Amino acid sequence: MSAKPAESATGHFLQGKVVLVTRPTHQAAAMLQLLEQKGARPLAFASIEIRPVAPDAALKHRLSALHEYDQLIFVSVNAVEHTVLLLQKLNIPVEAIKNKIAVIGRATQVAAERAGFKITQALEKGFNSESLLAHAAFQAPRVNTKKILILRGKGGLAQLGDTLQQRGAKVDYAEVYRRAIPQQDACIKRQQLSLNWSQQQINAVSVTSNESLQNLYDMLEPPGRDALLETWLIVPSQRCMQLARRLGFQFVRAAESALNEHMLDALNDVMKKL
Protein backbone atom coordinates (compact mmCIF):
# COMPACT_ATOMS: atom_id res chain seq x y z
CA MET A 1 0.00 0.00 0.00
CA SER A 2 1.44 3.38 -1.02
CA ALA A 3 2.00 5.94 1.70
CA LYS A 4 -0.32 8.93 1.89
CA PRO A 5 1.30 12.33 1.26
CA ALA A 6 2.46 13.94 4.48
CA GLU A 7 0.48 16.94 5.64
CA SER A 8 2.11 19.93 7.28
CA ALA A 9 1.96 20.50 11.02
CA THR A 10 -1.08 22.69 10.47
CA GLY A 11 -2.94 19.81 8.80
CA HIS A 12 -2.73 21.37 5.35
CA PHE A 13 -0.94 20.67 2.09
CA LEU A 14 -0.22 24.36 1.55
CA GLN A 15 3.13 24.44 3.33
CA GLY A 16 5.66 26.17 1.09
CA LYS A 17 3.26 26.55 -1.84
CA VAL A 18 3.16 29.82 -3.77
CA VAL A 19 -0.39 31.11 -4.33
CA LEU A 20 -1.22 34.11 -6.49
CA VAL A 21 -4.09 36.05 -4.88
CA THR A 22 -6.02 38.35 -7.23
CA ARG A 23 -8.50 40.00 -4.85
CA PRO A 24 -8.66 43.81 -4.93
CA THR A 25 -5.79 45.28 -2.94
CA HIS A 26 -8.02 46.65 -0.16
CA GLN A 27 -9.76 43.27 0.28
CA ALA A 28 -6.82 40.87 0.01
CA ALA A 29 -5.28 41.14 3.48
CA ALA A 30 -7.41 38.48 5.18
CA MET A 31 -6.75 35.87 2.48
CA LEU A 32 -3.03 36.64 2.45
CA GLN A 33 -2.92 36.23 6.23
CA LEU A 34 -4.81 32.92 6.14
CA LEU A 35 -2.40 31.53 3.56
CA GLU A 36 0.59 32.61 5.61
CA GLN A 37 -0.89 30.93 8.69
CA LYS A 38 -1.07 27.68 6.72
CA GLY A 39 2.57 27.95 5.72
CA ALA A 40 1.94 29.05 2.15
CA ARG A 41 3.76 31.85 0.37
CA PRO A 42 1.02 34.19 -0.91
CA LEU A 43 1.74 36.56 -3.77
CA ALA A 44 -0.59 39.55 -4.10
CA PHE A 45 -1.55 40.59 -7.63
CA ALA A 46 -4.85 42.46 -7.82
CA SER A 47 -6.55 41.80 -11.15
CA ILE A 48 -9.57 43.94 -10.37
CA GLU A 49 -10.10 47.33 -8.79
CA ILE A 50 -13.29 48.62 -7.17
CA ARG A 51 -13.97 52.28 -7.82
CA PRO A 52 -16.74 54.63 -6.67
CA VAL A 53 -19.22 56.07 -9.13
CA ALA A 54 -20.21 59.68 -9.56
CA PRO A 55 -23.94 59.41 -8.80
CA ASP A 56 -26.21 60.67 -11.53
CA ALA A 57 -29.69 62.08 -10.93
CA ALA A 58 -31.35 58.67 -11.28
CA LEU A 59 -29.09 57.03 -8.69
CA LYS A 60 -29.52 59.91 -6.27
CA HIS A 61 -33.28 59.70 -6.65
CA ARG A 62 -33.38 55.96 -5.97
CA LEU A 63 -31.21 56.23 -2.89
CA SER A 64 -33.24 59.18 -1.63
CA ALA A 65 -36.47 57.24 -2.17
CA LEU A 66 -35.53 53.92 -0.57
CA HIS A 67 -38.73 54.08 1.49
CA GLU A 68 -40.71 53.51 -1.73
CA TYR A 69 -39.28 50.01 -2.15
CA ASP A 70 -40.66 46.89 -0.49
CA GLN A 71 -37.32 45.11 -0.64
CA LEU A 72 -33.61 45.92 -0.93
CA ILE A 73 -31.07 43.33 -2.08
CA PHE A 74 -27.32 43.76 -1.58
CA VAL A 75 -25.39 41.47 -3.91
CA SER A 76 -21.89 41.93 -2.48
CA VAL A 77 -19.71 43.48 0.19
CA ASN A 78 -18.76 46.19 -2.30
CA ALA A 79 -22.43 46.99 -2.83
CA VAL A 80 -22.87 47.50 0.91
CA GLU A 81 -19.76 49.61 1.37
CA HIS A 82 -20.38 51.90 -1.58
CA THR A 83 -24.07 52.29 -0.77
CA VAL A 84 -23.08 53.49 2.68
CA LEU A 85 -20.64 56.01 1.19
CA LEU A 86 -23.32 57.37 -1.14
CA LEU A 87 -25.91 57.54 1.65
CA GLN A 88 -23.45 59.56 3.72
CA LYS A 89 -23.02 62.02 0.84
CA LEU A 90 -26.80 62.34 0.64
CA ASN A 91 -27.07 62.76 4.44
CA ILE A 92 -29.26 59.67 4.76
CA PRO A 93 -28.57 57.72 7.97
CA VAL A 94 -28.52 53.94 7.70
CA GLU A 95 -30.68 53.79 10.84
CA ALA A 96 -33.51 55.48 8.94
CA ILE A 97 -33.77 52.62 6.43
CA LYS A 98 -36.62 50.32 7.48
CA ASN A 99 -37.02 48.25 4.30
CA LYS A 100 -36.86 44.50 4.16
CA ILE A 101 -33.25 43.73 3.33
CA ALA A 102 -31.73 40.60 1.80
CA VAL A 103 -28.08 39.85 1.08
CA ILE A 104 -26.18 37.40 -1.08
CA GLY A 105 -23.35 35.72 0.79
CA ARG A 106 -22.23 35.52 4.38
CA ALA A 107 -19.55 38.17 3.95
CA THR A 108 -22.17 40.55 2.55
CA GLN A 109 -24.38 39.89 5.56
CA VAL A 110 -21.52 40.64 7.95
CA ALA A 111 -20.70 43.88 6.12
CA ALA A 112 -24.35 44.97 6.05
CA GLU A 113 -24.91 44.28 9.74
CA ARG A 114 -21.67 46.04 10.64
CA ALA A 115 -22.87 49.07 8.68
CA GLY A 116 -26.11 49.10 10.68
CA PHE A 117 -28.58 47.49 8.27
CA LYS A 118 -31.12 45.07 9.74
CA ILE A 119 -31.17 41.93 7.60
CA THR A 120 -34.62 40.39 7.24
CA GLN A 121 -33.77 37.61 4.78
CA ALA A 122 -30.50 35.77 5.34
CA LEU A 123 -29.57 32.64 3.44
CA GLU A 124 -29.09 29.52 5.53
CA LYS A 125 -27.64 27.65 2.56
CA GLY A 126 -25.92 28.84 -0.59
CA PHE A 127 -23.96 31.95 -1.43
CA ASN A 128 -25.24 33.11 -4.81
CA SER A 129 -28.21 34.52 -6.72
CA GLU A 130 -29.67 31.07 -7.30
CA SER A 131 -29.78 30.47 -3.55
CA LEU A 132 -31.59 33.76 -2.96
CA LEU A 133 -34.08 33.01 -5.71
CA ALA A 134 -34.82 29.66 -4.04
CA HIS A 135 -35.71 31.40 -0.75
CA ALA A 136 -39.40 31.26 0.11
CA ALA A 137 -39.58 35.06 0.38
CA PHE A 138 -38.72 35.45 -3.31
CA GLN A 139 -41.20 33.07 -4.87
CA ALA A 140 -43.86 34.30 -7.31
CA PRO A 141 -46.79 34.71 -4.89
CA ARG A 142 -44.77 36.80 -2.45
CA VAL A 143 -42.87 39.08 -4.83
CA ASN A 144 -45.72 39.69 -7.26
CA THR A 145 -46.21 43.50 -7.64
CA LYS A 146 -43.48 44.18 -5.04
CA LYS A 147 -40.97 46.97 -5.72
CA ILE A 148 -37.43 45.64 -5.35
CA LEU A 149 -34.16 47.58 -5.54
CA ILE A 150 -31.01 45.59 -6.31
CA LEU A 151 -27.81 47.32 -5.17
CA ARG A 152 -24.85 46.20 -7.23
CA GLY A 153 -21.88 47.25 -9.38
CA LYS A 154 -22.17 48.58 -12.91
CA GLY A 155 -22.87 45.87 -15.44
CA GLY A 156 -23.82 43.24 -12.87
CA LEU A 157 -25.45 39.97 -13.84
CA ALA A 158 -29.05 40.19 -15.02
CA GLN A 159 -30.24 36.79 -13.79
CA LEU A 160 -31.45 37.92 -10.37
CA GLY A 161 -33.44 40.90 -11.61
CA ASP A 162 -34.78 39.12 -14.68
CA THR A 163 -36.04 36.17 -12.64
CA LEU A 164 -37.72 38.41 -10.07
CA GLN A 165 -39.42 40.33 -12.88
CA GLN A 166 -40.64 37.05 -14.35
CA ARG A 167 -42.18 36.33 -10.95
CA GLY A 168 -44.07 39.61 -11.05
CA ALA A 169 -41.78 41.97 -9.16
CA LYS A 170 -41.00 45.51 -10.24
CA VAL A 171 -37.20 45.68 -10.24
CA ASP A 172 -34.88 48.68 -10.23
CA TYR A 173 -31.09 48.81 -9.93
CA ALA A 174 -28.78 51.07 -7.97
CA GLU A 175 -25.32 50.62 -9.48
CA VAL A 176 -23.19 52.03 -6.68
CA TYR A 177 -19.66 51.12 -7.80
CA ARG A 178 -17.72 50.03 -10.85
CA ARG A 179 -15.00 47.51 -11.55
CA ALA A 180 -11.86 48.16 -13.56
CA ILE A 181 -8.47 46.72 -14.43
CA PRO A 182 -5.96 48.21 -11.97
CA GLN A 183 -3.94 51.08 -13.38
CA GLN A 184 -0.90 50.19 -11.30
CA ASP A 185 0.41 47.01 -9.72
CA ALA A 186 0.87 47.35 -5.97
CA CYS A 187 3.22 44.40 -5.49
CA ILE A 188 4.53 42.23 -8.28
CA LYS A 189 4.37 43.85 -11.73
CA ARG A 190 2.38 42.35 -14.60
CA GLN A 191 5.42 42.66 -16.88
CA GLN A 192 7.38 40.56 -14.42
CA LEU A 193 4.71 37.86 -14.43
CA SER A 194 4.45 37.96 -18.21
CA LEU A 195 8.18 37.55 -18.79
CA ASN A 196 9.28 35.51 -15.78
CA TRP A 197 6.30 33.47 -14.57
CA SER A 198 8.42 30.37 -14.03
CA GLN A 199 10.81 32.25 -11.74
CA GLN A 200 7.94 32.94 -9.32
CA GLN A 201 7.32 29.18 -8.93
CA ILE A 202 3.57 29.77 -8.63
CA ASN A 203 1.68 26.61 -7.68
CA ALA A 204 -1.87 27.95 -7.85
CA VAL A 205 -3.93 31.05 -8.63
CA SER A 206 -7.14 32.13 -6.89
CA VAL A 207 -9.75 34.35 -8.54
CA THR A 208 -13.07 35.38 -7.03
CA SER A 209 -15.16 36.49 -10.02
CA ASN A 210 -15.47 36.13 -13.77
CA GLU A 211 -14.25 39.67 -14.24
CA SER A 212 -11.14 39.20 -12.11
CA LEU A 213 -10.36 36.07 -14.14
CA GLN A 214 -10.84 37.78 -17.50
CA ASN A 215 -8.75 40.73 -16.33
CA LEU A 216 -5.94 38.45 -15.18
CA TYR A 217 -5.89 36.77 -18.57
CA ASP A 218 -5.89 40.14 -20.35
CA MET A 219 -3.22 41.69 -18.11
CA LEU A 220 -0.61 39.04 -18.90
CA GLU A 221 1.18 38.44 -22.18
CA PRO A 222 3.07 35.39 -23.47
CA PRO A 223 5.04 33.56 -22.27
CA GLY A 224 3.53 34.29 -18.83
CA ARG A 225 -0.04 33.89 -20.05
CA ASP A 226 0.79 30.48 -21.52
CA ALA A 227 2.28 29.38 -18.20
CA LEU A 228 -0.77 30.76 -16.37
CA LEU A 229 -3.02 28.49 -18.40
CA GLU A 230 -1.05 25.48 -17.17
CA THR A 231 -1.21 26.51 -13.48
CA TRP A 232 -3.89 25.31 -11.07
CA LEU A 233 -6.74 27.82 -10.92
CA ILE A 234 -9.24 28.11 -8.06
CA VAL A 235 -12.55 29.76 -9.00
CA PRO A 236 -15.65 30.56 -6.90
CA SER A 237 -18.36 29.00 -9.06
CA GLN A 238 -19.26 26.70 -11.93
CA ARG A 239 -19.97 29.76 -14.07
CA CYS A 240 -16.43 30.98 -13.51
CA MET A 241 -15.11 27.51 -14.26
CA GLN A 242 -16.84 27.62 -17.64
CA LEU A 243 -15.08 30.89 -18.46
CA ALA A 244 -11.76 29.40 -17.39
CA ARG A 245 -12.26 26.47 -19.74
CA ARG A 246 -13.11 28.82 -22.62
CA LEU A 247 -9.93 30.81 -21.95
CA GLY A 248 -7.87 27.62 -22.09
CA PHE A 249 -7.04 26.84 -18.46
CA GLN A 250 -6.00 23.21 -18.08
CA PHE A 251 -6.41 22.70 -14.32
CA VAL A 252 -9.45 24.28 -12.68
CA ARG A 253 -11.15 23.64 -9.34
CA ALA A 254 -14.41 25.31 -8.28
CA ALA A 255 -14.67 26.26 -4.60
CA GLU A 256 -18.00 26.30 -2.78
CA SER A 257 -18.02 30.11 -2.94
CA ALA A 258 -15.70 33.12 -3.00
CA LEU A 259 -15.42 33.13 0.80
CA ASN A 260 -11.81 32.95 1.94
CA GLU A 261 -12.48 29.73 3.87
CA HIS A 262 -13.95 28.01 0.82
CA MET A 263 -11.16 29.20 -1.45
CA LEU A 264 -8.63 27.95 1.10
CA ASP A 265 -10.30 24.53 1.27
CA ALA A 266 -10.19 24.21 -2.52
CA LEU A 267 -6.56 25.31 -2.63
CA ASN A 268 -5.66 22.76 0.01
CA ASP A 269 -7.45 20.07 -1.97
CA VAL A 270 -5.57 20.71 -5.21
CA MET A 271 -2.23 20.96 -3.41
CA LYS A 272 -2.63 17.28 -2.57
CA LYS A 273 -2.14 16.65 -6.27
CA LEU A 274 1.21 18.46 -6.49
mmCIF file of C-alpha atoms in Angstrom, residues 71-76 79 147-153 160-161 170-176:
data_model
loop_
_atom_site.group_PDB
_atom_site.id
_atom_site.type_symbol
_atom_site.label_atom_id
_atom_site.label_comp_id
_atom_site.label_asym_id
_atom_site.label_seq_id
_atom_site.Cartn_x
_atom_site.Cartn_y
_atom_site.Cartn_z
ATOM 1 C CA GLN A 71 -37.322 45.106 -0.639
ATOM 2 C CA LEU A 72 -33.611 45.916 -0.933
ATOM 3 C CA ILE A 73 -31.068 43.332 -2.077
ATOM 4 C CA PHE A 74 -27.322 43.759 -1.578
ATOM 5 C CA VAL A 75 -25.393 41.467 -3.914
ATOM 6 C CA SER A 76 -21.888 41.934 -2.483
ATOM 7 C CA ALA A 79 -22.431 46.989 -2.833
ATOM 8 C CA LYS A 147 -40.974 46.967 -5.721
ATOM 9 C CA ILE A 148 -37.432 45.644 -5.349
ATOM 10 C CA LEU A 149 -34.163 47.579 -5.542
ATOM 11 C CA ILE A 150 -31.006 45.590 -6.313
ATOM 12 C CA LEU A 151 -27.813 47.319 -5.167
ATOM 13 C CA ARG A 152 -24.845 46.198 -7.228
ATOM 14 C CA GLY A 153 -21.884 47.252 -9.385
ATOM 15 C CA LEU A 160 -31.445 37.925 -10.373
ATOM 16 C CA GLY A 161 -33.438 40.899 -11.610
ATOM 17 C CA LYS A 170 -40.995 45.512 -10.242
ATOM 18 C CA VAL A 171 -37.202 45.681 -10.236
ATOM 19 C CA ASP A 172 -34.881 48.684 -10.232
ATOM 20 C CA TYR A 173 -31.091 48.806 -9.933
ATOM 21 C CA ALA A 174 -28.782 51.068 -7.974
ATOM 22 C CA GLU A 175 -25.319 50.623 -9.476
ATOM 23 C CA VAL A 176 -23.193 52.026 -6.684
#
